[in-house]
XYZ file of C-alpha atoms in Angstrom:
370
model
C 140.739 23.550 46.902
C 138.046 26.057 46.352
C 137.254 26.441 42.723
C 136.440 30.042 41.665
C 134.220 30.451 38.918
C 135.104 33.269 36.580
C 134.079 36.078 34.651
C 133.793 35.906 30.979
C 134.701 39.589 29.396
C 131.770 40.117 25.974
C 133.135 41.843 22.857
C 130.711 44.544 24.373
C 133.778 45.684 26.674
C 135.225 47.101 23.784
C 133.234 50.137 23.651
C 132.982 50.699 27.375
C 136.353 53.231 27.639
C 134.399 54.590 30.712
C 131.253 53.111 32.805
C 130.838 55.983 35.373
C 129.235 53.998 37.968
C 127.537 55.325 41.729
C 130.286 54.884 44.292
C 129.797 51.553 46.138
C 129.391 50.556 50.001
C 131.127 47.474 50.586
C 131.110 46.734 46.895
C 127.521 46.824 46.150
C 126.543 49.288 42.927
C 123.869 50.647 44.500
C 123.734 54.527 46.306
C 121.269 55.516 49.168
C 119.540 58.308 49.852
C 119.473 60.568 46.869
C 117.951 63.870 47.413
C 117.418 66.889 44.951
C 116.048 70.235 44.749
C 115.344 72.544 41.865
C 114.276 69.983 39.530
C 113.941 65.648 39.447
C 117.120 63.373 40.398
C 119.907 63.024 37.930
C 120.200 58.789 38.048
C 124.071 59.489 38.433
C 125.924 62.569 39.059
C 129.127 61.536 37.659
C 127.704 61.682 33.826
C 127.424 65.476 34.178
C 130.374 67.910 33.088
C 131.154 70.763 35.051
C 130.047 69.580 38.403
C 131.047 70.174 42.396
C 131.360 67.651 44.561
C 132.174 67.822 48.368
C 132.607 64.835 50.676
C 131.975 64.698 54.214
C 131.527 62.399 57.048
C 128.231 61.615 58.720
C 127.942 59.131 61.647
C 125.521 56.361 61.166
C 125.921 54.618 64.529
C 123.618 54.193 67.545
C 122.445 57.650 68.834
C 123.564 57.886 72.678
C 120.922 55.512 74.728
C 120.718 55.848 78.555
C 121.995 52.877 80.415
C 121.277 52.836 84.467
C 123.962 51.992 86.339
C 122.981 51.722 90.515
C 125.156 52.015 93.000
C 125.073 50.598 96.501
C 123.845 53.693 97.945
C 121.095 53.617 95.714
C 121.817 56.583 93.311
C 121.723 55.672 89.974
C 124.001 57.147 86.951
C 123.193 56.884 83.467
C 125.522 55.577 81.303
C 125.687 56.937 77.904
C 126.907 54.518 74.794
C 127.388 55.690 71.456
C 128.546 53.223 68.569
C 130.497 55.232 65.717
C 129.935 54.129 62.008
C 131.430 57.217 60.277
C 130.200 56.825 55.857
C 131.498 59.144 53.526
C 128.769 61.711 51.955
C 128.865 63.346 48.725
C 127.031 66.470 48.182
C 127.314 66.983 44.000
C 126.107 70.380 42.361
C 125.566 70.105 38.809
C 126.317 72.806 36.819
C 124.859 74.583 33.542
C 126.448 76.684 30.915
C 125.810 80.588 32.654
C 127.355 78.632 36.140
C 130.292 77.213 34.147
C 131.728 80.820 33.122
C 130.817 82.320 36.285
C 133.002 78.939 37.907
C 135.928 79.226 35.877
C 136.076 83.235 36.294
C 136.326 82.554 40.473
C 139.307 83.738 41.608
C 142.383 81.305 43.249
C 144.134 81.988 46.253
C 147.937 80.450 46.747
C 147.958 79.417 50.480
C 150.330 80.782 52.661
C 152.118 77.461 54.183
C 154.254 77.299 51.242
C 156.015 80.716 52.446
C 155.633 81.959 48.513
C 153.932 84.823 47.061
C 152.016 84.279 44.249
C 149.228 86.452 42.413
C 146.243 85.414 42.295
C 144.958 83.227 39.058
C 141.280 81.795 37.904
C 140.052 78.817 37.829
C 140.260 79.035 34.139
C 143.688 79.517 34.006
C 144.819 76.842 36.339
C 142.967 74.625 34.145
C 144.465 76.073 30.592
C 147.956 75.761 32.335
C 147.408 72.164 33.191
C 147.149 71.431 29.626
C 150.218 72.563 28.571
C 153.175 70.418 27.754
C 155.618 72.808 28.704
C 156.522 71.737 32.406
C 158.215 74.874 33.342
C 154.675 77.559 32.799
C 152.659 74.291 34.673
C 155.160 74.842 37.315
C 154.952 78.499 37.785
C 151.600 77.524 39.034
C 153.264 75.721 42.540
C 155.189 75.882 44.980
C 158.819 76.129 43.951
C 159.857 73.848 46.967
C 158.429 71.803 49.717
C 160.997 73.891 52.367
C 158.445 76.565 53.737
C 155.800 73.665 53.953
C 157.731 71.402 55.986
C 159.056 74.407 58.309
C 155.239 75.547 58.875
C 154.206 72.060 59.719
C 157.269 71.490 62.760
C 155.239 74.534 64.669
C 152.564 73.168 66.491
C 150.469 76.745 66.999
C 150.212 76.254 63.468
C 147.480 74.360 62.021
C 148.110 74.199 58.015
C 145.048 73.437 56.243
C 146.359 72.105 53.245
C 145.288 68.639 52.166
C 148.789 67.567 52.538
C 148.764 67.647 56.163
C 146.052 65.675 56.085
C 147.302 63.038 58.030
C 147.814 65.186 61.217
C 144.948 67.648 60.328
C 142.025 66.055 59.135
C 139.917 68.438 56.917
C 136.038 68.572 57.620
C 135.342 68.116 53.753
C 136.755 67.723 50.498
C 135.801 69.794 47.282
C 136.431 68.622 43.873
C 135.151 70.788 41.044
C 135.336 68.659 37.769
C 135.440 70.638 34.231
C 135.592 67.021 32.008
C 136.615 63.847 32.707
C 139.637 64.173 32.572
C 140.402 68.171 34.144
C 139.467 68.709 37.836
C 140.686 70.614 40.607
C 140.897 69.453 44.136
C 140.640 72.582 46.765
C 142.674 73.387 49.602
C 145.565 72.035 48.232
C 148.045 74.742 47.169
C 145.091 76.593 45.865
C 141.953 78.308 48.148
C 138.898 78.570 46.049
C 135.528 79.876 47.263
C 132.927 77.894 45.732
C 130.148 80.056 47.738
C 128.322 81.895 45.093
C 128.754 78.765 42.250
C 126.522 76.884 44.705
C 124.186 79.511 45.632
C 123.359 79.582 41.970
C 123.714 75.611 41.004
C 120.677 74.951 38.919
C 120.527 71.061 40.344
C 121.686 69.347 43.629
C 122.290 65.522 44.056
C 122.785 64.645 47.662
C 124.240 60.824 47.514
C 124.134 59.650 51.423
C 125.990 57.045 52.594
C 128.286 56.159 50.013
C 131.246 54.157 51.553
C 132.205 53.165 54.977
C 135.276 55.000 56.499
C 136.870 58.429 57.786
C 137.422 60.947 55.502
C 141.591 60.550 55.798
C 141.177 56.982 54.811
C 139.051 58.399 51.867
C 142.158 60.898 50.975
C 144.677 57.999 50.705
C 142.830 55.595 48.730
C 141.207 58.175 46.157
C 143.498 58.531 42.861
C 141.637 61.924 42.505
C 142.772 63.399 45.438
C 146.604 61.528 45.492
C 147.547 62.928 41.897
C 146.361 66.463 43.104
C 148.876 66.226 46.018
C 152.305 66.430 43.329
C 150.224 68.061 40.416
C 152.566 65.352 38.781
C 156.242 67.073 40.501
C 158.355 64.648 42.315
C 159.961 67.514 44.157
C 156.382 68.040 45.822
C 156.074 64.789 47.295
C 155.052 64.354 50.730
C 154.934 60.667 51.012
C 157.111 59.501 47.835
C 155.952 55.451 48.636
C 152.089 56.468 47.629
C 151.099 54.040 44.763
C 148.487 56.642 43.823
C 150.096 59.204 42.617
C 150.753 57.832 39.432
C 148.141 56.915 37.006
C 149.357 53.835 35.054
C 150.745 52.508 38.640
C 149.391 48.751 39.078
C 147.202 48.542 42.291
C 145.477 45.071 42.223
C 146.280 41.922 39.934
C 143.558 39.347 40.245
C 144.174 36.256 37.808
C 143.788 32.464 37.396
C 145.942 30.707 34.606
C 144.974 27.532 33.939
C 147.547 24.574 32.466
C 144.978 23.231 30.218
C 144.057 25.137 27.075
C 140.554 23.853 26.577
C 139.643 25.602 30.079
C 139.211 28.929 30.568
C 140.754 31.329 32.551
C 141.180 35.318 33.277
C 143.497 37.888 34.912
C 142.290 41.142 35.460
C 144.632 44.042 36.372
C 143.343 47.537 38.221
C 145.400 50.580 37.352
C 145.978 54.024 39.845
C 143.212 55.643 37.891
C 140.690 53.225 37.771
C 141.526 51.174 34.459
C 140.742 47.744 34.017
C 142.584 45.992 31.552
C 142.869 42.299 30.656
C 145.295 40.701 28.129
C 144.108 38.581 24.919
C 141.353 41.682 24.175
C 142.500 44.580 21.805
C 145.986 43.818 23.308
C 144.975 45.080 26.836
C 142.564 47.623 25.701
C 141.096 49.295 29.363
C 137.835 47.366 29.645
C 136.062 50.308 32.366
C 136.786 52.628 34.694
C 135.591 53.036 37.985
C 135.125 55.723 40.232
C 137.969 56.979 43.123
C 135.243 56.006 45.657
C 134.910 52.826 44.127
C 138.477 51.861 44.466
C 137.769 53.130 48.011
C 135.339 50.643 49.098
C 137.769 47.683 47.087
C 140.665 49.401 49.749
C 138.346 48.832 52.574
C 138.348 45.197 52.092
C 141.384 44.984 51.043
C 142.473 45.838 54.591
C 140.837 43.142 56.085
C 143.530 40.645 54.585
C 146.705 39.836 56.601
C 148.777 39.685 53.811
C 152.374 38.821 56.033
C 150.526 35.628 56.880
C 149.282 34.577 53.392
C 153.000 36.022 51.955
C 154.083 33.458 49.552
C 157.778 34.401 47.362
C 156.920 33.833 43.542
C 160.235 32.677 42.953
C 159.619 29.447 44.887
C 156.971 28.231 43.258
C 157.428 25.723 40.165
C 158.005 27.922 36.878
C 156.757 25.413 34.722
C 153.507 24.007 35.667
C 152.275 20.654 33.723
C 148.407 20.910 34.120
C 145.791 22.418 37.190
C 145.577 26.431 37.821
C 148.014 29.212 39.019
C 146.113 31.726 40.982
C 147.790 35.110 41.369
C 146.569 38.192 43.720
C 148.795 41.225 43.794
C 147.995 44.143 45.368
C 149.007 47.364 47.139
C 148.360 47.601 50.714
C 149.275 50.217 53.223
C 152.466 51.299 50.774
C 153.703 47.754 50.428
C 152.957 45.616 47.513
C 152.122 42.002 48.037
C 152.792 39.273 45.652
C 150.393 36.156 46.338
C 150.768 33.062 43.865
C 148.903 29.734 44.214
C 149.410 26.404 42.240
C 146.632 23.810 43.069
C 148.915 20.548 42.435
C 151.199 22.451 45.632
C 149.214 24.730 47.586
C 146.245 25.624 48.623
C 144.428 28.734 48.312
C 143.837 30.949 52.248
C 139.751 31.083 51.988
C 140.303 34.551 52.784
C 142.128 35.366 49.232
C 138.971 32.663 48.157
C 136.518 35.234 49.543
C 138.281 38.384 48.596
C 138.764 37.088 44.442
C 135.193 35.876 44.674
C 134.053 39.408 45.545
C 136.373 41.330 43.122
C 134.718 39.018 39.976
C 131.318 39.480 41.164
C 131.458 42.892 41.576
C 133.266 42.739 38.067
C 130.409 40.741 36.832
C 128.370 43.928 37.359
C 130.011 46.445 35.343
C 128.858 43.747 32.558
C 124.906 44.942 33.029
């Protein structure tokens, strides 16, 4: 068996409620290509309240080359070959105090595919109705049901573009406009917002290239961000009611190793819907950091290079009382199913895939720690 060294969590974690970290390619910390204007680079984007962000897709692979290809009658054709390696891009415009009123005084449009008329509102007040308790004025904001939605979407001269269909109508970007940490508004959603003159006037701009490998609908489904915008929190609005996003406290990712003897050390680590890590025996599972949608993204990514069906183990067939050695655990959403992987080195061995993939997850841990 593979023994996997772990990570040992400092008393330091204690005051980290919120590392806000440059989204990662293929789990690495670090960001490419950041460009500004107006005035020098911001070292991360994601410190600054109010701010616009708006991901896109650029294609990284091979320009088209010409290949000859000769035929027996001695023309020749050229062959063109293109390889595609489509990377998200995030464009962030950081905001000051004069752009922040003239933000939250833009006006919001309700989009017609929910067959609903609704007068227009502001930014400000979506954002001052979101932070009410009472569920009925938070719900005067939406659509009252999902009925014209799903009738627009069954006509195919119709081309809804909502962020809900964005499974069958991939959008060419996505804009997120974030007040605080914890308020933000994703566009295009039930809501049309023109963030034109905001930019014109945005005082800084961070251009972060290259920040995760993948399509932009892949992006969608594995950002929390984006998910909880999708219900605003209303069962009745689901469109996929299996998505482990959608809520916040939902467990995504369980990586542990419990060891039998209690002068060695062990550590489970769980990974929450929002980005909270939490692990127990610390300020009674006190979230340790939190890490960016895009993050979680690029965790996703490999994450879907696992077979899970073939490393599928059932939990309740394993010994439930273990005399000495490790129990390694992985659990972990994948494409809407959750998998439940559990290892006991005195029975069986752990896959070197789930080896690789625990290895990576507590080294890129080991970074939040610097």
């Amino acid at each position: 068996m593979v023994a996997i060294k772990p990570i040992i969590m400092t008393n330091k974690n204690l005051t980290l409620l919120f590392i806000p970290l440059m989204c990662v390619s293929n789990l690495s910390l670090s960001a490419t290509g950041i460009k500004t204007e107006h005035q020098p680079a911001t070292p991360n984007p994601e410190t600054h309240f109010p701010r616009i962000e708006i991901y896109r897709v650029k294609d990284y692979g091979n320009p088209a080359s010409e290949e000859k290809h000769p035929e027996n009658d001695g023309t020749v054709h050229y062959m063109e070959k293109k390889s595609r390696e489509p990377y998200i891009e995030r464009t962030s415009y950081l905001l000051d105090s004069e752009t922040r009123q003239t933000l939250l005084n833009q006006e919001l449009v309700f989009l017609p595919y929910f067959m609903e008329l609704k007068h227009p509102v502001t930014l400000r007040h979506y954002f001052n109705r979101n932070l009410l308790q009472d569920l009925p004025q938070r719900q005067e904001l939406f659509p009252a049901s999902l009925d014209g939605y799903t009738a627009i979407i069954q006509k195919k001269e119709i081309q809804p573009k909502t962020l809900l269909a964005y499974h069958n109508y991939p959008p060419a970007e996505v804009e997120i406009v974030w007040l605080d940490e914890k308020t933000w508004f994703v566009n295009n959603v039930f809501y049309q917002l023109s963030l034109d003159e905001v930019i014109r006037n945005a005082p800084t701009i961070v251009t972060d290239e290259k920040l995760i490998k993948g399509e932009l609908t892949q992006f969608i489904h594995h950002s929390f961000v984006i998910q909880s915008k999708l219900n605003e929190g209303f069962a009745y609005l689901d469109t996929d009611t299996s998505h482990y996003l959608r809520k916040k406290d939902n467990v995504i990712l369980v990586v542990a190793q419990i060891e039998k003897n209690p002068e060695a050390t062990g550590y489970e680590y769980t990974f929450y819907a929002d980005g909270s890590i939490t692990t127990p025996g610390l300020s009674y599972y006190t979230p340790l950091h939190k890490i960016s949608h895009c993050q979680w993204v690029a965790i996703q990514n490999h994450l879907n290079t696992i077979d899970f069906d073939i490393h599928k183990t059932e939990a309740d067939d394993t010994p439930a009382f273990i005399r000495e050695g490790q129990a390694n655990k992985l659990y972990a959403f994948k494409n809407g199913n959750y998998y439940k992987l559990e290892y006991h080195n005195e029975f069986s061995p752990i896959p070197q895939q789930i080896v690789d993939f625990t290895q990576t997850i507590l080294e890129f841990l080991s970074q939040l720690e610097k």
